Tab-separated table of C-alpha atoms in Angstrom:
chain	number	residue	atom	x	y	z
A	20	MET	CA	0.000	0.000	0.000
A	21	THR	CA	1.366	3.390	-0.935
A	22	ASP	CA	1.651	6.251	1.509
A	23	GLY	CA	-1.269	8.646	1.648
A	24	SER	CA	-3.579	10.349	4.069
A	25	GLU	CA	-4.012	8.969	7.568
A	26	PRO	CA	-6.638	6.201	7.441
A	27	ARG	CA	-10.127	7.009	8.656
A	28	VAL	CA	-10.999	4.733	11.563
A	29	LEU	CA	-14.262	2.768	11.467
A	30	GLU	CA	-15.367	1.402	14.824
A	31	GLU	CA	-17.659	-1.287	13.385
A	32	GLN	CA	-17.893	-3.407	10.270
A	33	PRO	CA	-19.961	-1.426	7.731
A	34	ALA	CA	-23.351	-2.929	6.911
A	35	THR	CA	-22.891	-4.119	3.343
A	36	LEU	CA	-26.521	-4.536	2.237
A	37	PRO	CA	-27.445	-0.810	2.608
A	38	MET	CA	-24.183	0.095	0.864
A	39	MET	CA	-24.968	-2.332	-1.960
A	40	LEU	CA	-28.345	-0.666	-2.476
A	41	ARG	CA	-26.638	2.728	-2.507
A	42	ALA	CA	-24.012	1.375	-4.889
A	43	ALA	CA	-26.657	0.252	-7.390
A	44	LEU	CA	-28.419	3.624	-7.660
A	45	PRO	CA	-25.785	5.405	-9.826
A	46	ALA	CA	-26.012	2.548	-12.353
A	47	ILE	CA	-29.770	2.972	-12.875
A	48	PRO	CA	-30.728	5.209	-15.845
A	49	GLY	CA	-32.650	8.260	-14.698
A	50	LEU	CA	-31.406	8.084	-11.142
A	51	ASN	CA	-27.785	8.512	-12.159
A	52	VAL	CA	-28.284	12.207	-12.926
A	53	ILE	CA	-29.713	13.158	-9.531
A	54	PRO	CA	-27.307	15.164	-7.330
A	55	GLY	CA	-26.154	13.052	-4.425
A	56	ILE	CA	-26.556	9.875	-6.481
A	57	ARG	CA	-24.667	10.824	-9.652
A	58	LYS	CA	-21.015	9.816	-9.675
A	59	ALA	CA	-18.582	12.249	-11.240
A	60	GLY	CA	-14.877	12.921	-11.339
A	61	SER	CA	-11.815	11.383	-12.899
A	62	GLU	CA	-9.402	10.831	-10.006
A	63	LEU	CA	-9.393	8.451	-7.072
A	64	PRO	CA	-9.763	10.077	-3.656
A	65	ASP	CA	-6.902	9.923	-1.163
A	66	LEU	CA	-9.039	7.813	1.148
A	67	ALA	CA	-8.045	4.924	3.369
A	68	LEU	CA	-10.216	3.153	5.925
A	69	VAL	CA	-9.080	1.051	8.874
A	70	ARG	CA	-10.633	-1.132	11.568
A	71	HIS	CA	-8.715	-2.009	14.717
A	72	ASP	CA	-9.035	-5.040	16.979
A	73	VAL	CA	-11.212	-6.974	14.569
A	74	GLU	CA	-12.365	-10.181	16.226
A	75	ILE	CA	-13.015	-13.363	14.250
A	76	ASP	CA	-16.523	-14.803	14.424
A	77	ARG	CA	-15.961	-18.563	14.369
A	78	LYS	CA	-19.555	-19.267	13.296
A	79	ARG	CA	-19.128	-17.013	10.256
A	80	VAL	CA	-15.832	-18.703	9.438
A	81	ALA	CA	-17.543	-22.097	9.622
A	82	ALA	CA	-20.384	-20.938	7.362
A	83	TYR	CA	-17.882	-19.476	4.869
A	84	ALA	CA	-15.794	-22.656	4.902
A	85	ASP	CA	-18.902	-24.738	4.215
A	86	VAL	CA	-19.965	-22.659	1.192
A	87	CYS	CA	-16.450	-22.576	-0.269
A	88	GLY	CA	-15.380	-26.148	0.453
A	89	PHE	CA	-12.647	-25.521	3.032
A	90	PRO	CA	-12.118	-27.878	5.970
A	91	LEU	CA	-12.784	-26.285	9.349
A	92	LYS	CA	-9.495	-25.646	11.184
A	93	GLU	CA	-8.127	-23.436	13.930
A	94	THR	CA	-6.570	-21.212	11.263
A	95	LEU	CA	-8.556	-19.139	8.773
A	96	PRO	CA	-9.108	-20.176	5.153
A	97	LEU	CA	-6.538	-18.368	3.034
A	98	THR	CA	-9.171	-16.142	1.407
A	99	TYR	CA	-11.191	-15.401	4.563
A	100	PRO	CA	-9.580	-12.033	5.443
A	101	HIS	CA	-11.206	-10.717	2.249
A	102	MET	CA	-14.513	-11.089	4.141
A	103	LEU	CA	-13.171	-8.715	6.800
A	104	ALA	CA	-12.090	-6.217	4.136
A	105	PHE	CA	-15.100	-6.320	1.811
A	106	GLY	CA	-17.177	-3.886	3.881
A	107	LEU	CA	-14.295	-1.399	3.753
A	108	HIS	CA	-14.044	-1.875	-0.021
A	109	MET	CA	-17.719	-1.006	-0.354
A	110	ALA	CA	-17.427	1.949	2.020
A	111	ILE	CA	-14.657	3.390	-0.167
A	112	MET	CA	-16.548	2.865	-3.441
A	113	THR	CA	-19.807	4.324	-2.081
A	114	ASP	CA	-18.096	7.337	-0.508
A	115	ARG	CA	-19.187	10.651	-2.018
A	116	SER	CA	-15.603	11.320	-3.085
A	117	PHE	CA	-15.341	8.141	-5.146
A	118	PRO	CA	-15.820	8.908	-8.867
A	119	PHE	CA	-17.247	5.626	-10.227
A	120	PRO	CA	-20.392	3.593	-9.490
A	121	ALA	CA	-19.511	0.447	-7.555
A	122	VAL	CA	-22.067	-1.671	-9.403
A	123	GLY	CA	-20.866	-2.005	-12.967
A	124	THR	CA	-17.162	-2.279	-12.184
A	125	VAL	CA	-15.607	-5.544	-13.344
A	126	HIS	CA	-13.369	-7.629	-11.073
A	127	LEU	CA	-10.384	-8.444	-13.293
A	128	ASP	CA	-7.671	-9.807	-11.020
A	129	ASN	CA	-6.997	-10.641	-7.402
A	130	ALA	CA	-3.666	-11.243	-5.678
A	131	ILE	CA	-3.403	-12.454	-2.079
A	132	THR	CA	-0.200	-12.837	-0.082
A	133	GLN	CA	-0.486	-14.766	3.165
A	134	HIS	CA	2.694	-14.300	5.198
A	135	ARG	CA	1.630	-16.950	7.703
A	136	PRO	CA	-1.579	-18.750	8.687
A	137	ILE	CA	-3.872	-16.622	10.858
A	138	SER	CA	-5.458	-18.099	13.963
A	139	ALA	CA	-9.160	-17.580	14.540
A	140	ALA	CA	-8.227	-16.377	18.037
A	141	GLU	CA	-6.231	-13.366	16.805
A	142	LYS	CA	-7.423	-9.759	16.742
A	143	LEU	CA	-6.596	-8.029	13.475
A	144	GLN	CA	-6.129	-4.560	12.027
A	145	VAL	CA	-7.576	-4.250	8.510
A	146	THR	CA	-6.650	-1.272	6.305
A	147	CYS	CA	-7.902	-0.612	2.752
A	148	ARG	CA	-7.168	2.041	0.128
A	149	ALA	CA	-8.083	2.660	-3.544
A	150	GLU	CA	-5.105	3.589	-5.699
A	151	ASP	CA	-3.242	3.445	-9.015
A	152	LEU	CA	-5.898	4.509	-11.529
A	153	ARG	CA	-4.498	3.699	-14.970
A	154	PRO	CA	-5.569	3.164	-18.596
A	155	HIS	CA	-6.809	-0.177	-19.927
A	156	PRO	CA	-7.825	-1.341	-23.423
A	157	LYS	CA	-11.473	-1.364	-22.259
A	158	GLY	CA	-11.486	1.731	-20.046
A	159	ARG	CA	-9.582	2.333	-16.822
A	160	VAL	CA	-8.516	0.070	-13.974
A	161	PHE	CA	-7.688	0.717	-10.351
A	162	ASP	CA	-6.681	-1.311	-7.314
A	163	ILE	CA	-8.129	-1.636	-3.856
A	164	THR	CA	-5.286	-2.729	-1.622
A	165	THR	CA	-5.756	-4.359	1.766
A	166	VAL	CA	-3.197	-4.996	4.495
A	167	VAL	CA	-3.927	-7.024	7.616
A	168	HIS	CA	-1.786	-6.800	10.744
A	169	SER	CA	-1.842	-8.841	13.937
A	170	ASP	CA	-0.249	-7.107	16.938
A	171	GLY	CA	1.793	-4.985	14.539
A	172	GLU	CA	2.883	-7.907	12.347
A	173	LEU	CA	1.939	-7.874	8.651
A	174	VAL	CA	0.193	-11.219	8.113
A	175	TRP	CA	-1.910	-10.848	4.941
A	176	GLU	CA	-2.142	-8.571	1.875
A	177	GLU	CA	-4.504	-8.317	-1.070
A	178	THR	CA	-4.713	-6.362	-4.306
A	179	THR	CA	-8.139	-6.342	-5.956
A	180	THR	CA	-8.008	-4.965	-9.509
A	181	LEU	CA	-11.226	-3.505	-10.902
A	182	LEU	CA	-12.126	-2.273	-14.391
A	183	ARG	CA	-14.338	0.707	-15.054
A	184	LEU	CA	-15.586	0.228	-18.607
A	185	GLY	CA	-15.267	3.289	-20.784
A	186	ARG	CA	-13.404	4.806	-23.690
A	187	ALA	CA	-10.753	2.394	-24.893
A	188	ASP	CA	-7.106	3.352	-24.625
A	189	GLU	CA	-5.498	1.636	-27.583
A	190	GLY	CA	-2.036	2.300	-26.184
A	191	ALA	CA	-2.740	0.488	-22.929
A	192	ALA	CA	-1.842	-3.150	-22.498
A	193	ALA	CA	-3.875	-5.652	-20.505
A	194	ASP	CA	-1.828	-7.517	-17.893
A	195	ASP	CA	-2.402	-11.256	-18.199
A	196	ARG	CA	0.065	-11.949	-15.333
A	197	GLY	CA	1.530	-14.801	-17.349
A	198	LEU	CA	-1.186	-17.193	-16.182
A	199	GLU	CA	-1.906	-20.326	-18.195
A	200	VAL	CA	-4.997	-22.326	-19.013
A	201	VAL	CA	-4.801	-25.669	-17.188
A	202	PRO	CA	-7.258	-28.151	-18.757
A	203	GLY	CA	-9.774	-29.817	-16.504
A	204	SER	CA	-8.478	-33.060	-15.008
A	205	GLY	CA	-11.812	-34.821	-14.528
A	206	THR	CA	-13.073	-32.772	-11.584
A	207	VAL	CA	-16.352	-31.040	-12.506
A	208	TRP	CA	-18.280	-28.946	-10.003
A	209	ARG	CA	-22.006	-28.586	-10.622
A	210	LEU	CA	-23.120	-25.240	-9.248
A	211	ALA	CA	-26.682	-24.677	-8.049
A	212	GLY	CA	-28.689	-21.605	-8.979
A	213	ASP	CA	-28.713	-20.397	-5.362
A	214	LEU	CA	-24.897	-20.420	-4.978
A	215	GLY	CA	-24.687	-16.637	-5.387
A	216	ARG	CA	-27.255	-16.120	-2.637
A	217	ARG	CA	-25.497	-18.594	-0.337
A	218	TYR	CA	-22.149	-16.876	-0.852
A	219	ALA	CA	-23.738	-13.443	-0.393
A	220	ALA	CA	-25.095	-14.600	2.976
A	221	VAL	CA	-21.598	-15.409	4.284
A	222	SER	CA	-19.635	-12.657	2.498
A	223	GLY	CA	-21.952	-9.639	2.533
A	224	ASP	CA	-21.515	-9.268	-1.240
A	225	HIS	CA	-25.148	-8.852	-2.328
A	226	ASN	CA	-24.344	-7.497	-5.791
A	227	PRO	CA	-27.562	-8.133	-7.779
A	228	ILE	CA	-25.682	-9.734	-10.675
A	229	HIS	CA	-25.033	-12.737	-8.417
A	230	LEU	CA	-28.466	-13.241	-6.850
A	231	TYR	CA	-31.305	-13.930	-9.294
A	232	GLY	CA	-31.794	-14.162	-13.042
A	233	LEU	CA	-34.074	-11.118	-12.996
A	234	THR	CA	-31.624	-8.897	-11.111
A	235	ALA	CA	-28.715	-10.089	-13.240
A	236	LYS	CA	-30.595	-9.326	-16.470
A	237	ALA	CA	-31.140	-5.753	-15.265
A	238	PHE	CA	-27.356	-5.327	-15.479
A	239	GLY	CA	-26.848	-7.064	-18.824
A	240	PHE	CA	-26.277	-10.713	-17.874
A	241	PRO	CA	-28.434	-13.569	-19.216
A	242	GLN	CA	-28.665	-15.070	-15.708
A	243	GLN	CA	-26.970	-14.724	-12.338
A	244	ILE	CA	-23.209	-15.312	-12.214
A	245	VAL	CA	-20.785	-16.746	-9.671
A	246	HIS	CA	-18.857	-14.388	-7.379
A	247	GLY	CA	-15.252	-14.265	-8.536
A	248	MET	CA	-13.973	-14.587	-4.978
A	249	TRP	CA	-16.038	-17.740	-4.468
A	250	SER	CA	-14.307	-19.203	-7.528
A	251	LYS	CA	-10.890	-18.346	-6.117
A	252	ALA	CA	-11.767	-19.712	-2.693
A	253	ARG	CA	-13.167	-22.957	-4.129
A	254	CYS	CA	-9.986	-23.545	-6.135
A	255	LEU	CA	-7.803	-22.997	-3.065
A	256	ALA	CA	-10.009	-25.330	-1.060
A	257	ALA	CA	-9.303	-27.981	-3.714
A	258	LEU	CA	-5.566	-27.359	-3.215
A	259	GLU	CA	-5.851	-27.513	0.582
A	260	GLY	CA	-2.936	-29.419	2.092
A	261	ARG	CA	-0.642	-28.803	-0.866
A	262	LEU	CA	0.159	-25.143	-0.169
A	263	PRO	CA	2.616	-23.780	2.400
A	264	GLY	CA	1.547	-21.375	5.125
A	265	ALA	CA	3.413	-18.486	3.466
A	266	VAL	CA	2.187	-18.170	-0.112
A	267	ARG	CA	1.045	-15.758	-2.807
A	268	VAL	CA	-1.973	-16.589	-4.964
A	269	ASP	CA	-2.684	-14.681	-8.188
A	270	VAL	CA	-5.858	-15.135	-10.214
A	271	ALA	CA	-7.348	-13.543	-13.311
A	272	PHE	CA	-11.106	-13.692	-13.840
A	273	LYS	CA	-12.090	-14.416	-17.423
A	274	LYS	CA	-15.513	-15.489	-18.721
A	275	PRO	CA	-18.291	-15.274	-16.080
A	276	VAL	CA	-19.739	-18.539	-14.735
A	277	LEU	CA	-23.513	-18.617	-15.202
A	278	LEU	CA	-25.757	-20.143	-12.539
A	279	PRO	CA	-26.858	-22.850	-12.496
A	280	GLY	CA	-23.921	-24.327	-14.358
A	281	SER	CA	-20.796	-26.469	-14.251
A	282	VAL	CA	-17.065	-25.770	-14.199
A	283	ALA	CA	-14.060	-28.042	-14.644
A	284	PHE	CA	-11.139	-27.677	-12.219
A	285	GLY	CA	-7.593	-28.432	-13.268
A	286	SER	CA	-4.231	-27.980	-11.557
A	287	ARG	CA	-0.624	-28.956	-12.100
A	288	ARG	CA	2.577	-28.535	-10.176
A	289	LEU	CA	4.981	-26.271	-12.041
A	290	ASP	CA	8.532	-27.260	-12.854
A	291	GLY	CA	11.087	-26.124	-10.315
A	292	PRO	CA	11.913	-26.701	-6.646
A	293	ASP	CA	9.577	-24.156	-5.058
A	294	GLY	CA	6.298	-26.112	-5.281
A	295	SER	CA	4.256	-23.610	-7.286
A	296	TYR	CA	0.934	-24.655	-8.819
A	297	ALA	CA	-0.986	-23.448	-11.841
A	298	PHE	CA	-4.746	-23.957	-11.710
A	299	ALA	CA	-7.838	-23.010	-13.671
A	300	LEU	CA	-11.596	-23.216	-13.937
A	301	THR	CA	-12.785	-23.910	-17.465
A	302	SER	CA	-15.961	-24.781	-19.328
A	303	PRO	CA	-16.444	-28.584	-19.312
A	304	LYS	CA	-17.787	-28.377	-22.870
A	305	SER	CA	-15.568	-25.859	-24.661
A	306	GLY	CA	-12.534	-25.555	-22.419
A	307	ALA	CA	-12.934	-21.763	-22.374
A	308	PRO	CA	-11.333	-20.285	-19.236
A	309	HIS	CA	-13.358	-18.806	-16.386
A	310	LEU	CA	-10.443	-18.336	-13.957
A	311	LEU	CA	-6.683	-18.686	-14.259
A	312	GLY	CA	-4.477	-18.920	-11.187
A	313	ARG	CA	-1.020	-19.572	-9.808
A	314	THR	CA	0.369	-20.147	-6.318
A	315	THR	CA	3.888	-19.095	-5.384
A	316	PRO	CA	5.497	-20.050	-2.059
A	317	LEU	CA	7.199	-17.151	-0.285
């Protein structure tokens, strides 16, 4: 995370459902011209938010693990700190100073670095900031960075890269992170139509594109789609036991997964002594990629 203004302290986890409703308003034609709802501007605000002494709710961890396929352990699933940060992400993107509507941004990439496993008994400090607005072939992208400390020790980091569709910049290059398509290896997950609602219940991410066919169609999708962070979590759950405690995991989100539907999971250990893995979710029929990923031990 780059230096900037002193983070604004939030005493409680923001309620995500009211923020999601507020986030959807600027994307609705007619409402998006009303002062107070309309989003305007071209620069990211110098805004960081932080929560101190965040306690882990073991029941929520268990519910999250169940939806995503993780075993229940004393330490948190590798992706779980994103649940602690998501409310701060939404608070930043629904702040009056933020120039883009939250609903309508596209989650392109996600990189998580876990410096060590985190115990469910620890109290954490979670800090988030939006930064690095830059051109992209389909508009502009920016990052929301998250750092998590435990008693002053940096234990977990995340960079969430989001695309704001707009005027193309032909000189900009998309970053594919060098990730490869790993063909499915016989593992096919059949995903129920209510998966988006189940994940929303444990994550707080009630984006309407994930909930029902009707709400997804209102935002241009033929039916509801899987949360990208569920896809990442489910892949890491499938790799559980093969990854070290200190690891970086990069993913790129490609074609959306429609619900109900099926995805094929594939993984392979990469050449070299460090124990890295490449993994992917693809269409069982066409092989088209939905998610590409790589793990790198620290």
